[in-house]
PDB file of C-alpha atoms and ligand atoms in Angstrom:
ATOM      1  CA  MET A  28    -121.935  93.008 -10.941  1.00  0.00           C
ATOM      2  CA  GLU A  29    -125.538  91.809 -11.171  1.00  0.00           C
ATOM      3  CA  LEU A  30    -128.475  92.772  -8.964  1.00  0.00           C
ATOM      4  CA  PHE A  31    -131.387  90.356  -8.657  1.00  0.00           C
ATOM      5  CA  TYR A  32    -134.388  92.322  -7.474  1.00  0.00           C
ATOM      6  CA  HIS A  33    -138.020  93.233  -7.909  1.00  0.00           C
ATOM      7  CA  PRO A  34    -138.898  96.909  -8.496  1.00  0.00           C
ATOM      8  CA  LEU A  35    -141.833  96.758  -6.046  1.00  0.00           C
ATOM      9  CA  SER A  36    -139.817  95.182  -3.217  1.00  0.00           C
ATOM     10  CA  ARG A  37    -138.870  97.782  -0.592  1.00  0.00           C
ATOM     11  CA  TYR A  38    -135.594  96.037   0.273  1.00  0.00           C
ATOM     12  CA  SER A  39    -134.686  96.047  -3.424  1.00  0.00           C
ATOM     13  CA  GLN A  40    -135.522  99.751  -3.678  1.00  0.00           C
ATOM     14  CA  LYS A  41    -133.251 100.413  -0.691  1.00  0.00           C
ATOM     15  CA  VAL A  42    -130.316  98.818  -2.569  1.00  0.00           C
ATOM     16  CA  LEU A  43    -131.184 100.536  -5.861  1.00  0.00           C
ATOM     17  CA  ILE A  44    -131.089 103.963  -4.154  1.00  0.00           C
ATOM     18  CA  ALA A  45    -127.667 103.060  -2.726  1.00  0.00           C
ATOM     19  CA  LEU A  46    -126.345 101.899  -6.121  1.00  0.00           C
ATOM     20  CA  TYR A  47    -127.490 105.136  -7.776  1.00  0.00           C
ATOM     21  CA  GLU A  48    -125.991 107.199  -4.934  1.00  0.00           C
ATOM     22  CA  LYS A  49    -122.677 105.375  -5.482  1.00  0.00           C
ATOM     23  CA  GLN A  50    -122.954 105.810  -9.282  1.00  0.00           C
ATOM     24  CA  ALA A  51    -122.153 102.097  -9.515  1.00  0.00           C
ATOM     25  CA  ASN A  52    -122.743 100.167 -12.730  1.00  0.00           C
ATOM     26  CA  PHE A  53    -124.648  96.889 -12.496  1.00  0.00           C
ATOM     27  CA  TYR A  54    -126.709  94.529 -14.623  1.00  0.00           C
ATOM     28  CA  PRO A  55    -130.352  94.584 -13.486  1.00  0.00           C
ATOM     29  CA  ARG A  56    -131.958  91.118 -13.197  1.00  0.00           C
ATOM     30  CA  VAL A  57    -135.655  91.396 -12.361  1.00  0.00           C
ATOM     31  CA  ILE A  58    -137.129  88.357 -10.556  1.00  0.00           C
ATOM     32  CA  GLU A  59    -140.895  88.000 -10.876  1.00  0.00           C
ATOM     33  CA  LEU A  60    -141.594  86.741  -7.353  1.00  0.00           C
ATOM     34  CA  SER A  61    -145.225  85.853  -8.062  1.00  0.00           C
ATOM     35  CA  ASP A  62    -144.446  83.953 -11.265  1.00  0.00           C
ATOM     36  CA  PRO A  63    -143.843  80.287 -10.230  1.00  0.00           C
ATOM     37  CA  ILE A  64    -141.455  79.606 -13.130  1.00  0.00           C
ATOM     38  CA  SER A  65    -139.334  82.689 -12.533  1.00  0.00           C
ATOM     39  CA  ARG A  66    -139.330  81.927  -8.777  1.00  0.00           C
ATOM     40  CA  GLN A  67    -138.393  78.254  -9.297  1.00  0.00           C
ATOM     41  CA  GLU A  68    -135.498  79.228 -11.531  1.00  0.00           C
ATOM     42  CA  PHE A  69    -134.304  81.808  -8.992  1.00  0.00           C
ATOM     43  CA  ASN A  70    -134.660  79.284  -6.116  1.00  0.00           C
ATOM     44  CA  ARG A  71    -132.437  76.854  -7.998  1.00  0.00           C
ATOM     45  CA  PHE A  72    -129.821  79.567  -8.356  1.00  0.00           C
ATOM     46  CA  TYR A  73    -130.270  80.887  -4.806  1.00  0.00           C
ATOM     47  CA  PRO A  74    -132.266  78.505  -2.522  1.00  0.00           C
ATOM     48  CA  PRO A  75    -133.360  81.104   0.120  1.00  0.00           C
ATOM     49  CA  GLY A  76    -135.144  82.779  -2.818  1.00  0.00           C
ATOM     50  CA  LYS A  77    -135.055  86.311  -1.420  1.00  0.00           C
ATOM     51  CA  VAL A  78    -134.337  89.554  -3.199  1.00  0.00           C
ATOM     52  CA  PRO A  79    -132.317  91.726  -3.298  1.00  0.00           C
ATOM     53  CA  LEU A  80    -129.260  89.626  -4.087  1.00  0.00           C
ATOM     54  CA  LEU A  81    -125.977  90.894  -5.488  1.00  0.00           C
ATOM     55  CA  LYS A  82    -123.582  88.808  -7.561  1.00  0.00           C
ATOM     56  CA  ASN A  83    -120.161  90.418  -7.654  1.00  0.00           C
ATOM     57  CA  LYS A  84    -117.631  90.185 -10.509  1.00  0.00           C
ATOM     58  CA  ALA A  85    -116.014  87.107  -8.906  1.00  0.00           C
ATOM     59  CA  GLY A  86    -119.411  85.351  -8.802  1.00  0.00           C
ATOM     60  CA  MET A  87    -119.861  85.684  -5.033  1.00  0.00           C
ATOM     61  CA  LEU A  88    -123.496  85.997  -3.913  1.00  0.00           C
ATOM     62  CA  ILE A  89    -124.237  88.724  -1.376  1.00  0.00           C
ATOM     63  CA  PRO A  90    -127.729  88.750   0.203  1.00  0.00           C
ATOM     64  CA  GLU A  91    -129.367  91.163   2.694  1.00  0.00           C
ATOM     65  CA  SER A  92    -129.925  94.782   1.672  1.00  0.00           C
ATOM     66  CA  SER A  93    -127.783  96.307   4.468  1.00  0.00           C
ATOM     67  CA  ILE A  94    -124.864  93.937   3.760  1.00  0.00           C
ATOM     68  CA  ILE A  95    -125.088  94.615   0.005  1.00  0.00           C
ATOM     69  CA  ILE A  96    -124.945  98.354   0.719  1.00  0.00           C
ATOM     70  CA  GLU A  97    -121.916  97.981   3.031  1.00  0.00           C
ATOM     71  CA  TYR A  98    -120.263  95.895   0.323  1.00  0.00           C
ATOM     72  CA  ILE A  99    -120.807  98.427  -2.480  1.00  0.00           C
ATOM     73  CA  ASP A 100    -119.831 101.311  -0.193  1.00  0.00           C
ATOM     74  CA  ASN A 101    -116.468  99.634   0.387  1.00  0.00           C
ATOM     75  CA  GLU A 102    -116.088  98.584  -3.227  1.00  0.00           C
ATOM     76  CA  PHE A 103    -116.812 101.969  -4.859  1.00  0.00           C
ATOM     77  CA  SER A 104    -115.054 105.149  -3.834  1.00  0.00           C
ATOM     78  CA  THR A 105    -117.380 107.142  -6.121  1.00  0.00           C
ATOM     79  CA  GLY A 106    -120.549 108.993  -5.074  1.00  0.00           C
ATOM     80  CA  THR A 107    -121.979 109.241  -1.566  1.00  0.00           C
ATOM     81  CA  LYS A 108    -120.217 107.622   1.417  1.00  0.00           C
ATOM     82  CA  LEU A 109    -123.078 105.536   2.800  1.00  0.00           C
ATOM     83  CA  ILE A 110    -121.365 104.243   5.955  1.00  0.00           C
ATOM     84  CA  PRO A 111    -119.758 107.275   7.610  1.00  0.00           C
ATOM     85  CA  GLN A 112    -116.029 107.188   8.437  1.00  0.00           C
ATOM     86  CA  ASN A 113    -116.579 108.241  12.031  1.00  0.00           C
ATOM     87  CA  HIS A 114    -117.151 105.081  14.121  1.00  0.00           C
ATOM     88  CA  GLN A 115    -119.737 106.637  16.404  1.00  0.00           C
ATOM     89  CA  VAL A 116    -121.769 107.971  13.462  1.00  0.00           C
ATOM     90  CA  ALA A 117    -121.337 104.654  11.602  1.00  0.00           C
ATOM     91  CA  LEU A 118    -122.707 102.776  14.614  1.00  0.00           C
ATOM     92  CA  ASN A 119    -125.714 105.092  14.805  1.00  0.00           C
ATOM     93  CA  THR A 120    -126.253 104.667  11.035  1.00  0.00           C
ATOM     94  CA  ARG A 121    -126.358 100.872  11.408  1.00  0.00           C
ATOM     95  CA  LEU A 122    -128.675 101.212  14.405  1.00  0.00           C
ATOM     96  CA  GLN A 123    -131.138 103.472  12.534  1.00  0.00           C
ATOM     97  CA  ASP A 124    -131.017 101.087   9.550  1.00  0.00           C
ATOM     98  CA  ARG A 125    -131.924  98.118  11.806  1.00  0.00           C
ATOM     99  CA  LEU A 126    -134.737 100.086  13.465  1.00  0.00           C
ATOM    100  CA  ILE A 127    -136.186 101.120  10.091  1.00  0.00           C
ATOM    101  CA  ASP A 128    -136.148  97.552   8.729  1.00  0.00           C
ATOM    102  CA  ASN A 129    -137.582  95.980  11.894  1.00  0.00           C
ATOM    103  CA  ASP A 130    -139.924  98.635  13.248  1.00  0.00           C
ATOM    104  CA  PHE A 131    -141.076 100.317  10.047  1.00  0.00           C
ATOM    105  CA  SER A 132    -140.597  98.209   6.883  1.00  0.00           C
ATOM    106  CA  ASN A 133    -141.574  94.862   8.424  1.00  0.00           C
ATOM    107  CA  VAL A 134    -144.536  96.375  10.327  1.00  0.00           C
ATOM    108  CA  LEU A 135    -145.679  98.065   7.119  1.00  0.00           C
ATOM    109  CA  PHE A 136    -145.443  94.700   5.353  1.00  0.00           C
ATOM    110  CA  GLU A 137    -147.650  93.052   8.013  1.00  0.00           C
ATOM    111  CA  LEU A 138    -150.138  95.928   7.736  1.00  0.00           C
ATOM    112  CA  GLU A 139    -150.306  95.566   3.937  1.00  0.00           C
ATOM    113  CA  ARG A 140    -150.741  91.785   4.345  1.00  0.00           C
ATOM    114  CA  GLN A 141    -153.592  92.233   6.833  1.00  0.00           C
ATOM    115  CA  LYS A 142    -155.365  94.749   4.613  1.00  0.00           C
ATOM    116  CA  LEU A 143    -155.310  92.258   1.715  1.00  0.00           C
ATOM    117  CA  GLN A 144    -157.213  89.682   3.823  1.00  0.00           C
ATOM    118  CA  GLU A 145    -160.586  91.370   3.073  1.00  0.00           C
ATOM    119  CA  GLU A 146    -163.150  89.152   4.906  1.00  0.00           C
ATOM    120  CA  ASN A 147    -160.618  87.886   7.472  1.00  0.00           C
ATOM    121  CA  MET A 148    -159.212  91.320   8.256  1.00  0.00           C
ATOM    122  CA  ASN A 149    -158.188  91.554  11.917  1.00  0.00           C
ATOM    123  CA  GLN A 150    -159.224  95.139  12.748  1.00  0.00           C
ATOM    124  CA  LEU A 151    -157.645  95.024  16.202  1.00  0.00           C
ATOM    125  CA  LEU A 152    -154.289  93.944  14.809  1.00  0.00           C
ATOM    126  CA  ILE A 153    -154.535  96.573  12.042  1.00  0.00           C
ATOM    127  CA  LYS A 154    -155.103  99.298  14.662  1.00  0.00           C
ATOM    128  CA  GLN A 155    -152.150  98.005  16.679  1.00  0.00           C
ATOM    129  CA  LEU A 156    -149.865  97.999  13.621  1.00  0.00           C
ATOM    130  CA  GLU A 157    -150.996 101.510  12.657  1.00  0.00           C
ATOM    131  CA  ASN A 158    -150.250 102.709  16.197  1.00  0.00           C
ATOM    132  CA  ASP A 159    -146.793 101.132  16.043  1.00  0.00           C
ATOM    133  CA  ILE A 160    -146.042 102.923  12.764  1.00  0.00           C
ATOM    134  CA  THR A 161    -147.340 106.243  14.127  1.00  0.00           C
ATOM    135  CA  LYS A 162    -145.062 105.805  17.156  1.00  0.00           C
ATOM    136  CA  PHE A 163    -142.104 105.191  14.829  1.00  0.00           C
ATOM    137  CA  ILE A 164    -142.976 108.213  12.687  1.00  0.00           C
ATOM    138  CA  LYS A 165    -142.949 110.371  15.848  1.00  0.00           C
ATOM    139  CA  TYR A 166    -139.562 108.906  16.744  1.00  0.00           C
ATOM    140  CA  LEU A 167    -138.232 109.820  13.268  1.00  0.00           C
ATOM    141  CA  ASP A 168    -139.600 113.350  13.588  1.00  0.00           C
ATOM    142  CA  THR A 169    -137.659 113.816  16.840  1.00  0.00           C
ATOM    143  CA  GLN A 170    -134.476 112.369  15.313  1.00  0.00           C
ATOM    144  CA  LEU A 171    -134.755 114.794  12.401  1.00  0.00           C
ATOM    145  CA  GLU A 172    -135.127 117.877  14.579  1.00  0.00           C
ATOM    146  CA  LYS A 173    -131.418 118.690  14.465  1.00  0.00           C
ATOM    147  CA  GLN A 174    -130.296 116.575  11.509  1.00  0.00           C
ATOM    148  CA  HIS A 175    -130.460 117.348   7.816  1.00  0.00           C
ATOM    149  CA  TRP A 176    -130.450 113.646   6.876  1.00  0.00           C
ATOM    150  CA  LEU A 177    -131.259 110.920   9.398  1.00  0.00           C
ATOM    151  CA  CYS A 178    -127.704 110.482  10.710  1.00  0.00           C
ATOM    152  CA  GLY A 179    -126.169 113.892  10.068  1.00  0.00           C
ATOM    153  CA  ASP A 180    -125.280 116.253   7.250  1.00  0.00           C
ATOM    154  CA  SER A 181    -124.930 113.632   4.531  1.00  0.00           C
ATOM    155  CA  LEU A 182    -127.134 110.861   3.238  1.00  0.00           C
ATOM    156  CA  THR A 183    -126.344 107.359   4.561  1.00  0.00           C
ATOM    157  CA  LEU A 184    -127.464 103.732   4.517  1.00  0.00           C
ATOM    158  CA  ALA A 185    -130.244 104.699   6.971  1.00  0.00           C
ATOM    159  CA  ASP A 186    -131.788 107.150   4.480  1.00  0.00           C
ATOM    160  CA  CYS A 187    -131.632 104.481   1.727  1.00  0.00           C
ATOM    161  CA  ALA A 188    -133.689 102.249   4.058  1.00  0.00           C
ATOM    162  CA  LEU A 189    -136.110 104.992   5.029  1.00  0.00           C
ATOM    163  CA  PHE A 190    -137.110 106.501   1.647  1.00  0.00           C
ATOM    164  CA  PRO A 191    -138.946 103.374   0.351  1.00  0.00           C
ATOM    165  CA  CYS A 192    -140.894 103.071   3.649  1.00  0.00           C
ATOM    166  CA  LEU A 193    -141.937 106.716   3.492  1.00  0.00           C
ATOM    167  CA  TYR A 194    -143.043 106.275  -0.111  1.00  0.00           C
ATOM    168  CA  TYR A 195    -145.382 103.403   0.862  1.00  0.00           C
ATOM    169  CA  ALA A 196    -146.629 104.888   4.146  1.00  0.00           C
ATOM    170  CA  GLN A 197    -147.431 108.332   2.705  1.00  0.00           C
ATOM    171  CA  GLU A 198    -150.936 107.279   1.643  1.00  0.00           C
ATOM    172  CA  HIS A 199    -151.977 106.336   5.198  1.00  0.00           C
ATOM    173  CA  PHE A 200    -149.940 108.581   7.471  1.00  0.00           C
ATOM    174  CA  LYS A 201    -150.042 112.382   7.279  1.00  0.00           C
ATOM    175  CA  TYR A 202    -146.435 113.597   7.317  1.00  0.00           C
ATOM    176  CA  PHE A 203    -147.479 117.264   7.248  1.00  0.00           C
ATOM    177  CA  GLU A 204    -148.429 116.873  10.931  1.00  0.00           C
ATOM    178  CA  TYR A 205    -144.711 116.377  11.665  1.00  0.00           C
ATOM    179  CA  ASP A 206    -142.652 119.443  10.700  1.00  0.00           C
ATOM    180  CA  ASN A 207    -139.219 117.781  10.640  1.00  0.00           C
ATOM    181  CA  LEU A 208    -140.319 114.623   8.859  1.00  0.00           C
ATOM    182  CA  ASP A 209    -142.306 116.628   6.319  1.00  0.00           C
ATOM    183  CA  ARG A 210    -139.251 118.796   5.533  1.00  0.00           C
ATOM    184  CA  TYR A 211    -137.118 115.639   5.227  1.00  0.00           C
ATOM    185  CA  TRP A 212    -139.615 113.921   2.906  1.00  0.00           C
ATOM    186  CA  GLN A 213    -139.777 116.974   0.595  1.00  0.00           C
ATOM    187  CA  GLN A 214    -135.975 116.968   0.494  1.00  0.00           C
ATOM    188  CA  ALA A 215    -135.829 113.191  -0.165  1.00  0.00           C
ATOM    189  CA  LYS A 216    -138.171 113.530  -3.149  1.00  0.00           C
ATOM    190  CA  LEU A 217    -135.706 115.964  -4.763  1.00  0.00           C
ATOM    191  CA  ARG A 218    -132.788 113.530  -4.511  1.00  0.00           C
ATOM    192  CA  GLY A 219    -131.779 112.148  -7.948  1.00  0.00           C
ATOM    193  CA  ALA A 220    -131.222 108.555  -6.754  1.00  0.00           C
ATOM    194  CA  TYR A 221    -134.655 108.494  -5.108  1.00  0.00           C
ATOM    195  CA  GLN A 222    -136.329 109.970  -8.201  1.00  0.00           C
ATOM    196  CA  GLN A 223    -134.768 107.293 -10.411  1.00  0.00           C
ATOM    197  CA  VAL A 224    -136.124 104.507  -8.181  1.00  0.00           C
ATOM    198  CA  GLU A 225    -139.547 106.138  -7.831  1.00  0.00           C
ATOM    199  CA  GLU A 226    -139.820 106.297 -11.605  1.00  0.00           C
ATOM    200  CA  GLU A 227    -139.140 102.550 -11.831  1.00  0.00           C
ATOM    201  CA  VAL A 228    -141.667 101.820  -9.065  1.00  0.00           C
ATOM    202  CA  GLU A 229    -144.390 103.884 -10.771  1.00  0.00           C
ATOM    203  CA  LEU A 230    -143.698 102.131 -14.074  1.00  0.00           C
ATOM    204  CA  ALA A 231    -143.920  98.680 -12.429  1.00  0.00           C
ATOM    205  CA  LYS A 232    -147.129  99.678 -10.595  1.00  0.00           C
ATOM    206  CA  GLY A 233    -148.628 100.783 -13.911  1.00  0.00           C
ATOM    207  CA  GLU A 234    -147.751  97.433 -15.458  1.00  0.00           C
ATOM    208  CA  VAL A 235    -149.391  95.591 -12.541  1.00  0.00           C
ATOM    209  CA  LEU A 236    -152.581  97.622 -13.034  1.00  0.00           C
ATOM    210  CA  ALA A 237    -152.485  97.029 -16.792  1.00  0.00           C
ATOM    211  CA  GLY A 238    -152.123  93.289 -16.073  1.00  0.00           C
ATOM    212  CA  ARG A 239    -148.769  93.029 -17.789  1.00  0.00           C
ATOM    213  CA  ARG A 240    -146.838  92.178 -14.641  1.00  0.00           C
ATOM    214  CA  PRO A 241    -147.799  89.850 -11.771  1.00  0.00           C
ATOM    215  CA  ILE A 242    -148.087  91.426  -8.305  1.00  0.00           C
ATOM    216  CA  PRO A 243    -145.238  90.427  -5.938  1.00  0.00           C
TER     217      PRO A 243
HETATM  218  N1  LIG B 305    -133.759  91.134   5.339  1.00  0.00           N
HETATM  219  C1  LIG B 305    -133.825  91.007   3.908  1.00  0.00           C
HETATM  220  C2  LIG B 305    -135.285  90.960   3.512  1.00  0.00           C
HETATM  221  C3  LIG B 305    -135.471  90.521   2.081  1.00  0.00           C
HETATM  222  C4  LIG B 305    -136.928  90.205   1.772  1.00  0.00           C
HETATM  223  O1  LIG B 305    -137.748  89.948   2.643  1.00  0.00           O
HETATM  224  N2  LIG B 305    -137.255  90.194   0.465  1.00  0.00           N
HETATM  225  C5  LIG B 305    -138.594  89.902   0.029  1.00  0.00           C
HETATM  226  C6  LIG B 305    -139.072  90.937  -0.960  1.00  0.00           C
HETATM  227  S1  LIG B 305    -139.108  92.540  -0.231  1.00  0.00           S
HETATM  228  C7  LIG B 305    -138.569  88.564  -0.691  1.00  0.00           C
HETATM  229  O2  LIG B 305    -137.645  88.257  -1.405  1.00  0.00           O
HETATM  230  N3  LIG B 305    -139.599  87.773  -0.520  1.00  0.00           N
HETATM  231  C8  LIG B 305    -139.725  86.538  -1.213  1.00  0.00           C
HETATM  232  C9  LIG B 305    -139.897  85.390  -0.290  1.00  0.00           C
HETATM  233  O3  LIG B 305    -139.826  85.587   0.923  1.00  0.00           O
HETATM  234  O4  LIG B 305    -140.117  84.305  -0.785  1.00  0.00           O
HETATM  235  C10 LIG B 305    -133.082  92.186   3.255  1.00  0.00           C
HETATM  236  O5  LIG B 305    -132.844  93.197   3.937  1.00  0.00           O
HETATM  237  O6  LIG B 305    -132.696  92.087   2.076  1.00  0.00           O
END
């Protein structure tokens, strides 16, 4: 199995956390999204050109972080069960995963994009995006009131989606104002799979700063 990814891509980090939780072996294939040659080569191999992308042993290409995670959860009986057996809980897990991708990760991406505009920064839009994220953070805090992880007692696909967002948003949003979310975030940072991914992210960020790696 091969995973095509970039260490600074949130959707890639989501899949990496899942792979480590499953204790699944894979060959890492880093795609330098901002290097035209690396991107061209990847586009030839996979025209939509998006990471993460999984290539299974039979050569089948599996895109989309949530689908990759469902695939590996079915494929590997080892490690954490990421899609719960109970149908009701599984449905809620998929729902929370969708909400995190659409209402947190993608909004965060737009916020980061706006903030990079410098002279053309749209302050009104930035405020709106920040308000949307704050609203979502409050929603998460309520969800976590009675739950250890986002969808119950064990870690699921939804937590794999959430950890990378919380890592990026922590600089701008004060989690300590939200008791349940703060407790959850402290707990997430102690999880081995998360720590492994964070280490890779920090290393890649260091290389960007040192000019050794292009910024995605
Ligand atoms: N819905 C997709 C989103 C994947 C995605 O947007 N990947 C970004 C990096 S985080 C990407 O490959 N961007 C390159 C491009 O759009 O050309 C998923 O969940 O995997």
